[in-house]
PDB file of C-alpha atoms in Angstrom:
ATOM      1  CA  UNK A   1      74.230 -62.011 138.101  1.00  0.00           C
ATOM      2  CA  UNK A   2      70.465 -62.545 137.398  1.00  0.00           C
ATOM      3  CA  UNK A   3      71.013 -66.280 137.629  1.00  0.00           C
ATOM      4  CA  UNK A   4      72.440 -65.776 141.146  1.00  0.00           C
ATOM      5  CA  UNK A   5      69.487 -63.599 142.096  1.00  0.00           C
ATOM      6  CA  UNK A   6      67.053 -66.201 140.711  1.00  0.00           C
ATOM      7  CA  UNK A   7      68.783 -68.939 142.713  1.00  0.00           C
ATOM      8  CA  UNK A   8      68.594 -66.807 145.827  1.00  0.00           C
ATOM      9  CA  UNK A   9      64.875 -66.153 145.357  1.00  0.00           C
ATOM     10  CA  UNK A  10      64.278 -69.875 144.925  1.00  0.00           C
ATOM     11  CA  UNK A  11      66.402 -70.797 147.944  1.00  0.00           C
ATOM     12  CA  UNK A  12      64.678 -68.307 150.307  1.00  0.00           C
ATOM     13  CA  UNK A  13      61.252 -69.418 149.139  1.00  0.00           C
ATOM     14  CA  UNK A  14      62.139 -73.120 149.526  1.00  0.00           C
ATOM     15  CA  UNK A  15      63.083 -72.422 153.140  1.00  0.00           C
ATOM     16  CA  UNK A  16      59.800 -70.675 153.667  1.00  0.00           C
ATOM     17  CA  UNK A  17      57.753 -73.462 152.165  1.00  0.00           C
ATOM     18  CA  UNK A  18      59.697 -76.086 154.125  1.00  0.00           C
ATOM     19  CA  UNK A  19      58.993 -74.180 157.301  1.00  0.00           C
ATOM     20  CA  UNK A  20      55.303 -73.904 156.525  1.00  0.00           C
ATOM     21  CA  UNK A  21      55.176 -77.673 155.912  1.00  0.00           C
ATOM     22  CA  UNK A  22      56.976 -78.555 159.159  1.00  0.00           C
ATOM     23  CA  UNK A  23      54.871 -76.481 161.524  1.00  0.00           C
ATOM     24  CA  UNK A  24      52.258 -78.246 163.618  1.00  0.00           C
ATOM     25  CA  UNK A  25      48.867 -76.861 162.434  1.00  0.00           C
ATOM     26  CA  UNK A  26      47.777 -76.514 166.061  1.00  0.00           C
ATOM     27  CA  UNK A  27      50.231 -73.605 166.420  1.00  0.00           C
ATOM     28  CA  UNK A  28      49.319 -71.661 163.266  1.00  0.00           C
ATOM     29  CA  UNK A  29      46.663 -69.384 164.750  1.00  0.00           C
ATOM     30  CA  UNK A  30      47.915 -68.606 168.244  1.00  0.00           C
ATOM     31  CA  UNK A  31      49.530 -65.224 169.047  1.00  0.00           C
ATOM     32  CA  UNK A  32      51.891 -66.056 171.869  1.00  0.00           C
ATOM     33  CA  UNK A  33      52.697 -63.540 174.597  1.00  0.00           C
ATOM     34  CA  UNK A  34      55.422 -61.147 173.408  1.00  0.00           C
ATOM     35  CA  UNK A  35      54.338 -61.248 169.744  1.00  0.00           C
ATOM     36  CA  UNK A  36      51.926 -59.109 167.716  1.00  0.00           C
ATOM     37  CA  UNK A  37      50.906 -61.719 165.166  1.00  0.00           C
ATOM     38  CA  UNK A  38      50.660 -65.396 164.593  1.00  0.00           C
ATOM     39  CA  UNK A  39      52.351 -67.804 162.172  1.00  0.00           C
ATOM     40  CA  UNK A  40      49.405 -67.658 159.794  1.00  0.00           C
ATOM     41  CA  UNK A  41      49.674 -63.856 159.556  1.00  0.00           C
ATOM     42  CA  UNK A  42      53.463 -63.989 158.981  1.00  0.00           C
ATOM     43  CA  UNK A  43      53.165 -66.411 156.020  1.00  0.00           C
ATOM     44  CA  UNK A  44      50.381 -64.305 154.536  1.00  0.00           C
ATOM     45  CA  UNK A  45      52.401 -61.163 155.092  1.00  0.00           C
ATOM     46  CA  UNK A  46      55.399 -62.583 153.292  1.00  0.00           C
ATOM     47  CA  UNK A  47      53.191 -63.321 150.260  1.00  0.00           C
ATOM     48  CA  UNK A  48      51.454 -59.972 150.307  1.00  0.00           C
ATOM     49  CA  UNK A  49      54.571 -57.799 150.779  1.00  0.00           C
ATOM     50  CA  UNK A  50      56.548 -59.606 148.099  1.00  0.00           C
ATOM     51  CA  UNK A  51      53.595 -59.175 145.702  1.00  0.00           C
ATOM     52  CA  UNK A  52      53.417 -55.506 146.536  1.00  0.00           C
ATOM     53  CA  UNK A  53      57.184 -54.858 146.251  1.00  0.00           C
ATOM     54  CA  UNK A  54      57.706 -56.843 143.069  1.00  0.00           C
ATOM     55  CA  UNK A  55      54.508 -56.170 141.196  1.00  0.00           C
ATOM     56  CA  UNK A  56      52.455 -53.222 142.438  1.00  0.00           C
ATOM     57  CA  UNK A  57      55.390 -50.863 142.969  1.00  0.00           C
ATOM     58  CA  UNK A  58      56.858 -51.796 139.581  1.00  0.00           C
ATOM     59  CA  UNK A  59      53.644 -50.989 137.739  1.00  0.00           C
ATOM     60  CA  UNK A  60      52.579 -54.571 137.270  1.00  0.00           C
ATOM     61  CA  UNK A  61      49.236 -56.124 138.240  1.00  0.00           C
ATOM     62  CA  UNK A  62      49.312 -57.981 141.538  1.00  0.00           C
ATOM     63  CA  UNK A  63      48.507 -61.681 141.115  1.00  0.00           C
ATOM     64  CA  UNK A  64      46.919 -62.396 144.497  1.00  0.00           C
ATOM     65  CA  UNK A  65      43.395 -61.818 145.773  1.00  0.00           C
ATOM     66  CA  UNK A  66      42.744 -58.299 147.099  1.00  0.00           C
ATOM     67  CA  UNK A  67      41.785 -59.748 150.469  1.00  0.00           C
ATOM     68  CA  UNK A  68      45.522 -60.345 151.158  1.00  0.00           C
ATOM     69  CA  UNK A  69      45.860 -56.604 151.776  1.00  0.00           C
ATOM     70  CA  UNK A  70      42.993 -56.668 154.292  1.00  0.00           C
ATOM     71  CA  UNK A  71      44.490 -59.462 156.293  1.00  0.00           C
ATOM     72  CA  UNK A  72      48.237 -59.261 155.793  1.00  0.00           C
ATOM     73  CA  UNK A  73      49.384 -55.680 155.030  1.00  0.00           C
ATOM     74  CA  UNK A  74      51.620 -53.836 157.446  1.00  0.00           C
ATOM     75  CA  UNK A  75      49.584 -52.688 160.449  1.00  0.00           C
ATOM     76  CA  UNK A  76      47.115 -55.532 160.264  1.00  0.00           C
ATOM     77  CA  UNK A  77      46.887 -58.220 162.961  1.00  0.00           C
ATOM     78  CA  UNK A  78      44.766 -61.292 163.618  1.00  0.00           C
ATOM     79  CA  UNK A  79      42.851 -59.596 166.430  1.00  0.00           C
ATOM     80  CA  UNK A  80      41.601 -57.085 163.892  1.00  0.00           C
ATOM     81  CA  UNK A  81      40.478 -59.632 161.308  1.00  0.00           C
ATOM     82  CA  UNK A  82      36.851 -59.470 160.306  1.00  0.00           C
ATOM     83  CA  UNK A  83      35.910 -62.586 158.422  1.00  0.00           C
ATOM     84  CA  UNK A  84      38.151 -65.492 157.441  1.00  0.00           C
ATOM     85  CA  UNK A  85      41.616 -64.901 155.980  1.00  0.00           C
ATOM     86  CA  UNK A  86      42.944 -67.106 153.219  1.00  0.00           C
ATOM     87  CA  UNK A  87      43.796 -70.504 154.624  1.00  0.00           C
ATOM     88  CA  UNK A  88      47.404 -71.520 155.288  1.00  0.00           C
ATOM     89  CA  UNK A  89      47.037 -73.967 152.366  1.00  0.00           C
ATOM     90  CA  UNK A  90      45.872 -71.154 150.065  1.00  0.00           C
ATOM     91  CA  UNK A  91      48.814 -69.071 151.201  1.00  0.00           C
ATOM     92  CA  UNK A  92      51.186 -72.010 150.538  1.00  0.00           C
ATOM     93  CA  UNK A  93      49.797 -72.169 146.948  1.00  0.00           C
ATOM     94  CA  UNK A  94      50.359 -68.441 146.511  1.00  0.00           C
ATOM     95  CA  UNK A  95      53.907 -68.689 147.807  1.00  0.00           C
ATOM     96  CA  UNK A  96      54.726 -71.592 145.500  1.00  0.00           C
ATOM     97  CA  UNK A  97      53.195 -69.926 142.420  1.00  0.00           C
ATOM     98  CA  UNK A  98      54.631 -66.507 143.184  1.00  0.00           C
ATOM     99  CA  UNK A  99      58.256 -67.646 142.912  1.00  0.00           C
ATOM    100  CA  UNK A 100      58.347 -68.061 139.145  1.00  0.00           C
ATOM    101  CA  UNK A 101      56.583 -64.784 138.566  1.00  0.00           C
ATOM    102  CA  UNK A 102      59.133 -62.956 140.752  1.00  0.00           C
ATOM    103  CA  UNK A 103      62.001 -64.646 138.908  1.00  0.00           C
ATOM    104  CA  UNK A 104      60.500 -63.587 135.608  1.00  0.00           C
ATOM    105  CA  UNK A 105      60.357 -59.966 136.702  1.00  0.00           C
ATOM    106  CA  UNK A 106      63.961 -60.265 137.947  1.00  0.00           C
ATOM    107  CA  UNK A 107      65.104 -61.654 134.623  1.00  0.00           C
ATOM    108  CA  UNK A 108      63.248 -59.071 132.500  1.00  0.00           C
ATOM    109  CA  UNK A 109      63.277 -55.836 134.587  1.00  0.00           C
ATOM    110  CA  UNK A 110      65.904 -56.024 137.312  1.00  0.00           C
ATOM    111  CA  UNK A 111      67.622 -52.736 136.367  1.00  0.00           C
ATOM    112  CA  UNK A 112      64.423 -50.954 135.383  1.00  0.00           C
ATOM    113  CA  UNK A 113      63.634 -47.716 137.233  1.00  0.00           C
ATOM    114  CA  UNK A 114      60.449 -47.747 139.243  1.00  0.00           C
ATOM    115  CA  UNK A 115      57.587 -45.557 137.960  1.00  0.00           C
ATOM    116  CA  UNK A 116      57.797 -43.701 141.273  1.00  0.00           C
ATOM    117  CA  UNK A 117      60.530 -44.128 143.947  1.00  0.00           C
ATOM    118  CA  UNK A 118      59.144 -45.842 147.024  1.00  0.00           C
ATOM    119  CA  UNK A 119      60.209 -45.316 150.656  1.00  0.00           C
ATOM    120  CA  UNK A 120      59.226 -48.061 153.065  1.00  0.00           C
ATOM    121  CA  UNK A 121      58.408 -47.657 156.771  1.00  0.00           C
ATOM    122  CA  UNK A 122      62.078 -48.311 157.663  1.00  0.00           C
ATOM    123  CA  UNK A 123      63.016 -45.237 155.606  1.00  0.00           C
ATOM    124  CA  UNK A 124      64.657 -47.106 152.754  1.00  0.00           C
ATOM    125  CA  UNK A 125      63.964 -45.649 149.341  1.00  0.00           C
ATOM    126  CA  UNK A 126      63.876 -48.012 146.346  1.00  0.00           C
ATOM    127  CA  UNK A 127      64.584 -46.638 142.860  1.00  0.00           C
ATOM    128  CA  UNK A 128      64.747 -49.849 140.799  1.00  0.00           C
ATOM    129  CA  UNK A 129      62.852 -53.129 140.403  1.00  0.00           C
ATOM    130  CA  UNK A 130      65.966 -54.989 141.523  1.00  0.00           C
ATOM    131  CA  UNK A 131      66.083 -53.058 144.795  1.00  0.00           C
ATOM    132  CA  UNK A 132      62.488 -54.082 145.484  1.00  0.00           C
ATOM    133  CA  UNK A 133      63.218 -57.715 144.707  1.00  0.00           C
ATOM    134  CA  UNK A 134      66.321 -57.900 146.850  1.00  0.00           C
ATOM    135  CA  UNK A 135      64.578 -56.198 149.791  1.00  0.00           C
ATOM    136  CA  UNK A 136      61.583 -58.554 149.424  1.00  0.00           C
ATOM    137  CA  UNK A 137      63.889 -61.573 150.021  1.00  0.00           C
ATOM    138  CA  UNK A 138      65.426 -59.873 153.027  1.00  0.00           C
ATOM    139  CA  UNK A 139      61.943 -59.123 154.345  1.00  0.00           C
ATOM    140  CA  UNK A 140      60.976 -62.740 153.805  1.00  0.00           C
ATOM    141  CA  UNK A 141      63.949 -63.904 155.821  1.00  0.00           C
ATOM    142  CA  UNK A 142      63.010 -61.567 158.717  1.00  0.00           C
ATOM    143  CA  UNK A 143      59.539 -62.946 158.904  1.00  0.00           C
ATOM    144  CA  UNK A 144      60.758 -66.505 158.582  1.00  0.00           C
ATOM    145  CA  UNK A 145      62.905 -65.920 161.628  1.00  0.00           C
ATOM    146  CA  UNK A 146      59.841 -64.469 163.451  1.00  0.00           C
ATOM    147  CA  UNK A 147      57.864 -67.618 162.500  1.00  0.00           C
ATOM    148  CA  UNK A 148      60.605 -69.782 163.962  1.00  0.00           C
ATOM    149  CA  UNK A 149      60.658 -67.719 167.198  1.00  0.00           C
ATOM    150  CA  UNK A 150      56.886 -67.941 167.532  1.00  0.00           C
ATOM    151  CA  UNK A 151      56.905 -71.684 166.901  1.00  0.00           C
ATOM    152  CA  UNK A 152      59.723 -72.273 169.359  1.00  0.00           C
ATOM    153  CA  UNK A 153      57.980 -70.226 172.063  1.00  0.00           C
ATOM    154  CA  UNK A 154      54.812 -72.303 171.655  1.00  0.00           C
ATOM    155  CA  UNK A 155      56.605 -75.676 171.562  1.00  0.00           C
ATOM    156  CA  UNK A 156      58.483 -74.842 174.753  1.00  0.00           C
ATOM    157  CA  UNK A 157      55.206 -74.320 176.712  1.00  0.00           C
TER     158      UNK A 157
END
């Protein structure tokens, strides 16, 4: 089963990286009408939330700069940014590097109970590391779809 989970993590992340590479850089920073965030924020948010779900909540040390929380945590938005967020290329590097670390946690701790159960803003409570990992890939897919919708809305103008 862990091999299937590892393959799924790799597939989802590959789709994310491919999307990042295909997007016209001119569209990265614009927040189009009808959206709260831009493409840049969504990619950073994917990296931050996966780091938080898979590492921080499981009692591990997060492996990304602390500024990711400032710019990409839930409730943040580009119009609130003070200073410069990590660049899209820095985010891409984090996304690429993060994959193997997440897979390592999945292989070694999938059934491990969290130090403290965590309930997210959707009301879902996670008890195990595996639940956090599986939700993080679902979350990534949701934001990947948002990225595609933002990009499509901007290309159609």
